[in-house]
mmCIF file of C-alpha atoms in Angstrom:
data_model
loop_
_atom_site.group_PDB
_atom_site.id
_atom_site.type_symbol
_atom_site.label_atom_id
_atom_site.label_comp_id
_atom_site.label_asym_id
_atom_site.label_seq_id
_atom_site.Cartn_x
_atom_site.Cartn_y
_atom_site.Cartn_z
ATOM 1 C CA PRO A 1 -10.505 -39.651 -4.582
ATOM 2 C CA VAL A 2 -8.815 -36.454 -5.688
ATOM 3 C CA HIS A 3 -6.546 -36.243 -8.699
ATOM 4 C CA TYR A 4 -4.626 -32.992 -9.163
ATOM 5 C CA THR A 5 -4.612 -31.857 -12.788
ATOM 6 C CA GLY A 6 -3.180 -28.342 -12.540
ATOM 7 C CA TYR A 7 -4.653 -24.876 -12.649
ATOM 8 C CA VAL A 8 -7.404 -24.231 -15.158
ATOM 9 C CA VAL A 9 -6.435 -21.306 -17.377
ATOM 10 C CA PRO A 10 -7.916 -20.530 -20.788
ATOM 11 C CA GLY A 11 -5.539 -21.661 -23.545
ATOM 12 C CA ARG A 12 -5.042 -18.182 -24.942
ATOM 13 C CA ASN A 13 -3.777 -16.962 -21.566
ATOM 14 C CA ARG A 14 -1.080 -19.547 -20.949
ATOM 15 C CA GLY A 15 1.645 -17.463 -22.540
ATOM 16 C CA GLY A 16 4.005 -17.806 -19.586
ATOM 17 C CA ARG A 17 6.357 -14.831 -19.302
ATOM 18 C CA ALA A 18 4.738 -12.959 -22.169
ATOM 19 C CA HIS A 19 4.891 -9.557 -20.470
ATOM 20 C CA ARG A 20 5.759 -6.981 -23.109
ATOM 21 C CA ALA A 21 4.940 -3.539 -21.760
ATOM 22 C CA GLY A 22 6.710 -0.721 -23.515
ATOM 23 C CA ALA A 23 7.075 2.990 -23.072
ATOM 24 C CA GLY A 24 3.771 4.583 -22.204
ATOM 25 C CA ALA A 25 2.351 1.387 -20.705
ATOM 26 C CA PRO A 26 -0.341 2.073 -18.081
ATOM 27 C CA ILE A 27 -0.855 0.995 -14.525
ATOM 28 C CA LEU A 28 -3.807 -1.373 -14.927
ATOM 29 C CA VAL A 29 -6.202 -1.580 -11.981
ATOM 30 C CA SER A 30 -8.853 -4.287 -12.124
ATOM 31 C CA ALA A 31 -11.583 -5.188 -9.675
ATOM 32 C CA GLY A 32 -12.780 -8.560 -10.964
ATOM 33 C CA GLY A 33 -16.559 -8.474 -11.238
ATOM 34 C CA GLY A 34 -16.468 -5.195 -9.333
ATOM 35 C CA LEU A 35 -19.073 -5.959 -6.692
ATOM 36 C CA VAL A 36 -16.549 -5.394 -3.859
ATOM 37 C CA GLY A 37 -13.873 -3.528 -5.815
ATOM 38 C CA PHE A 38 -14.735 0.104 -5.074
ATOM 39 C CA PRO A 39 -12.271 0.559 -2.152
ATOM 40 C CA LEU A 40 -9.400 -0.633 -4.352
ATOM 41 C CA LEU A 41 -10.438 1.498 -7.327
ATOM 42 C CA ARG A 42 -10.843 4.626 -5.193
ATOM 43 C CA ALA A 43 -7.539 4.072 -3.358
ATOM 44 C CA ALA A 44 -5.725 3.468 -6.660
ATOM 45 C CA LEU A 45 -7.055 6.693 -8.150
ATOM 46 C CA GLU A 46 -6.027 8.650 -5.039
ATOM 47 C CA ALA A 47 -2.618 6.940 -4.858
ATOM 48 C CA HIS A 48 -1.943 7.648 -8.530
ATOM 49 C CA ALA A 49 -2.508 11.363 -7.867
ATOM 50 C CA LEU A 50 0.299 11.228 -5.269
ATOM 51 C CA LEU A 51 2.849 9.980 -7.816
ATOM 52 C CA ASP A 52 5.084 12.481 -9.613
ATOM 53 C CA PRO A 53 3.004 13.781 -12.556
ATOM 54 C CA ALA A 54 6.134 14.070 -14.696
ATOM 55 C CA THR A 55 7.000 10.385 -14.465
ATOM 56 C CA ARG A 56 3.893 8.453 -13.451
ATOM 57 C CA PRO A 57 2.391 6.048 -15.976
ATOM 58 C CA ARG A 58 -1.170 6.730 -16.993
ATOM 59 C CA LEU A 59 -3.846 4.880 -15.028
ATOM 60 C CA GLU A 60 -6.383 2.494 -16.551
ATOM 61 C CA LEU A 61 -9.191 1.395 -14.227
ATOM 62 C CA VAL A 62 -11.338 -1.629 -15.124
ATOM 63 C CA ALA A 63 -14.257 -1.385 -12.707
ATOM 64 C CA GLY A 64 -16.063 -4.637 -13.487
ATOM 65 C CA PRO A 65 -19.635 -5.166 -14.674
ATOM 66 C CA PHE A 66 -21.060 -5.513 -11.160
ATOM 67 C CA LEU A 67 -19.649 -2.341 -9.612
ATOM 68 C CA PRO A 68 -22.788 -0.697 -8.185
ATOM 69 C CA GLU A 69 -24.079 2.183 -10.300
ATOM 70 C CA PRO A 70 -23.567 4.932 -7.649
ATOM 71 C CA GLU A 71 -19.925 3.889 -7.256
ATOM 72 C CA TRP A 72 -19.514 3.712 -11.064
ATOM 73 C CA ARG A 73 -20.797 7.285 -11.378
ATOM 74 C CA GLN A 74 -18.494 8.452 -8.564
ATOM 75 C CA MET A 75 -15.472 6.845 -10.245
ATOM 76 C CA GLY A 76 -16.539 8.290 -13.587
ATOM 77 C CA ALA A 77 -16.649 11.827 -12.220
ATOM 78 C CA ALA A 78 -13.262 11.453 -10.536
ATOM 79 C CA ALA A 79 -11.638 9.915 -13.637
ATOM 80 C CA ALA A 80 -13.090 12.575 -15.939
ATOM 81 C CA ALA A 81 -11.217 15.235 -13.957
ATOM 82 C CA ARG A 82 -7.861 13.608 -14.805
ATOM 83 C CA ALA A 83 -6.398 13.538 -18.339
ATOM 84 C CA ASP A 84 -4.124 10.587 -17.524
ATOM 85 C CA VAL A 85 -6.885 8.308 -16.208
ATOM 86 C CA THR A 86 -9.180 6.019 -18.200
ATOM 87 C CA LEU A 87 -12.162 4.273 -16.622
ATOM 88 C CA LEU A 88 -13.614 1.191 -18.316
ATOM 89 C CA ARG A 89 -16.524 -0.976 -17.206
ATOM 90 C CA SER A 90 -14.956 -4.178 -18.613
ATOM 91 C CA VAL A 91 -12.489 -5.487 -21.201
ATOM 92 C CA PRO A 92 -12.792 -8.639 -23.341
ATOM 93 C CA ASP A 93 -9.379 -10.081 -22.365
ATOM 94 C CA LEU A 94 -7.868 -8.940 -19.073
ATOM 95 C CA ALA A 95 -4.742 -11.102 -19.458
ATOM 96 C CA ALA A 96 -3.947 -9.410 -22.774
ATOM 97 C CA ARG A 97 -4.340 -6.006 -21.105
ATOM 98 C CA MET A 98 -2.010 -7.177 -18.322
ATOM 99 C CA ARG A 99 0.674 -8.217 -20.804
ATOM 100 C CA GLY A 100 0.768 -4.630 -22.060
ATOM 101 C CA ALA A 101 0.709 -2.956 -18.626
ATOM 102 C CA ALA A 102 3.605 -1.517 -16.659
ATOM 103 C CA LEU A 103 1.942 -2.830 -13.497
ATOM 104 C CA SER A 104 -1.198 -4.746 -12.598
ATOM 105 C CA LEU A 105 -2.996 -3.772 -9.400
ATOM 106 C CA SER A 106 -5.931 -5.958 -8.391
ATOM 107 C CA GLN A 107 -7.544 -8.130 -5.798
ATOM 108 C CA CYS A 108 -6.561 -11.801 -5.922
ATOM 109 C CA GLY A 109 -9.528 -13.826 -7.139
ATOM 110 C CA TYR A 110 -8.738 -17.087 -8.923
ATOM 111 C CA ASN A 111 -9.204 -15.839 -12.489
ATOM 112 C CA THR A 112 -7.266 -12.631 -11.902
ATOM 113 C CA ALA A 113 -4.450 -14.507 -10.177
ATOM 114 C CA MET A 114 -4.158 -16.921 -13.099
ATOM 115 C CA ASP A 115 -4.184 -13.999 -15.548
ATOM 116 C CA ILE A 116 -1.316 -12.392 -13.590
ATOM 117 C CA VAL A 117 0.737 -15.596 -13.769
ATOM 118 C CA ALA A 118 0.006 -16.135 -17.465
ATOM 119 C CA ALA A 119 0.846 -12.520 -18.334
ATOM 120 C CA GLY A 120 4.075 -12.424 -16.311
ATOM 121 C CA VAL A 121 3.274 -8.809 -15.369
ATOM 122 C CA PRO A 122 4.709 -7.023 -12.327
ATOM 123 C CA ALA A 123 1.693 -7.242 -10.037
ATOM 124 C CA LEU A 124 0.555 -5.904 -6.702
ATOM 125 C CA VAL A 125 -2.507 -7.523 -5.154
ATOM 126 C CA VAL A 126 -4.699 -6.360 -2.303
ATOM 127 C CA PRO A 127 -6.837 -9.419 -1.557
ATOM 128 C CA TYR A 128 -10.493 -9.105 -0.671
ATOM 129 C CA ALA A 129 -10.742 -10.165 2.979
ATOM 130 C CA GLN A 130 -13.963 -9.079 4.690
ATOM 131 C CA GLY A 131 -15.369 -11.072 7.590
ATOM 132 C CA ARG A 132 -14.219 -14.673 7.466
ATOM 133 C CA GLU A 133 -13.171 -14.452 3.811
ATOM 134 C CA ASP A 134 -9.556 -15.665 3.530
ATOM 135 C CA GLU A 135 -9.382 -17.434 0.157
ATOM 136 C CA GLN A 136 -7.797 -14.490 -1.658
ATOM 137 C CA THR A 137 -5.403 -13.742 1.191
ATOM 138 C CA ASN A 138 -4.188 -17.351 1.268
ATOM 139 C CA ARG A 139 -3.716 -17.366 -2.507
ATOM 140 C CA ALA A 140 -1.924 -14.005 -2.472
ATOM 141 C CA ARG A 141 0.472 -15.015 0.305
ATOM 142 C CA ARG A 142 1.395 -18.253 -1.447
ATOM 143 C CA MET A 143 1.908 -16.566 -4.792
ATOM 144 C CA ALA A 144 3.970 -13.796 -3.180
ATOM 145 C CA GLY A 145 6.052 -16.489 -1.489
ATOM 146 C CA LEU A 146 6.760 -17.949 -4.926
ATOM 147 C CA GLY A 147 7.876 -14.536 -6.177
ATOM 148 C CA LEU A 148 5.053 -14.326 -8.729
ATOM 149 C CA LEU A 149 3.576 -11.075 -7.374
ATOM 150 C CA ARG A 150 3.681 -8.629 -4.481
ATOM 151 C CA MET A 151 0.977 -8.364 -1.842
ATOM 152 C CA LEU A 152 -0.340 -5.469 0.222
ATOM 153 C CA GLU A 153 -2.337 -6.470 3.278
ATOM 154 C CA PRO A 154 -5.933 -5.211 2.929
ATOM 155 C CA GLY A 155 -5.740 -3.325 6.238
ATOM 156 C CA ARG A 156 -2.974 -1.152 4.755
ATOM 157 C CA LEU A 157 -5.030 -0.001 1.751
ATOM 158 C CA GLU A 158 -4.661 3.751 1.991
ATOM 159 C CA PRO A 159 -3.478 6.096 -0.768
ATOM 160 C CA ALA A 160 -0.027 7.019 0.616
ATOM 161 C CA VAL A 161 0.914 3.398 1.331
ATOM 162 C CA LEU A 162 -0.517 2.221 -1.969
ATOM 163 C CA ALA A 163 1.414 4.885 -3.918
ATOM 164 C CA GLU A 164 4.665 3.719 -2.309
ATOM 165 C CA GLU A 165 3.892 0.059 -3.052
ATOM 166 C CA MET A 166 2.947 0.884 -6.656
ATOM 167 C CA LEU A 167 6.360 2.524 -7.155
ATOM 168 C CA ARG A 168 8.098 -0.518 -5.680
ATOM 169 C CA THR A 169 6.112 -2.854 -7.898
ATOM 170 C CA LEU A 170 6.985 -0.927 -11.070
ATOM 171 C CA SER A 171 10.557 -2.215 -10.640
ATOM 172 C CA PHE A 172 9.510 -5.708 -9.432
ATOM 173 C CA ARG A 173 10.239 -8.589 -11.802
ATOM 174 C CA PRO A 174 8.207 -11.726 -11.108
ATOM 175 C CA ARG A 175 9.975 -15.066 -11.041
ATOM 176 C CA ALA A 176 9.449 -17.477 -13.893
ATOM 177 C CA ASN A 177 6.175 -19.317 -13.484
ATOM 178 C CA ALA A 178 6.514 -22.780 -11.963
ATOM 179 C CA LEU A 179 2.758 -23.401 -11.712
ATOM 180 C CA ASP A 180 1.105 -26.003 -13.910
ATOM 181 C CA LEU A 181 -1.413 -24.104 -16.058
ATOM 182 C CA ASP A 182 -2.561 -27.088 -18.135
ATOM 183 C CA GLY A 183 -5.341 -28.239 -15.798
ATOM 184 C CA ALA A 184 -8.116 -27.901 -18.368
ATOM 185 C CA GLU A 185 -6.383 -30.184 -20.859
ATOM 186 C CA ARG A 186 -5.453 -32.795 -18.226
ATOM 187 C CA THR A 187 -8.923 -32.789 -16.694
#
């Protein structure tokens, strides 16, 4: 037997539409654990450079603890060359960072997707979809259909397209969350 109890989201992250980004809020790019996040991080850095320097928000990249060391060093060198880019290995509370961001750009793993919903942040996701992997794509399409986020198909991940989609997402306002985030308590 299966009994649905809702999505499991840490209690501190269930703030609903708590998005409160102000002036100077960054574009937050996160790659989950980071093991497969390098293409997104690199494309985001290149796309950010295509935005108008006079108006673009600063860029904050959270690489993830498992981003391979050679890719971490490559991102570090590229970020160091840009005054409006910060590269971090990890943060203690991604949902809190999202609540203060102008835009969240990420893949669409379960934890990240729940953080996006809890934060109420304008979000663009590029799901991880190599080989037969379709979990993130299915999740992203359903959440986009609910108006909770925007999705860019992984095959379209190139800097010019991503820059255009980032600009569109900066003015996107997610719908009010209708998902049940009390699964941990009910379980």
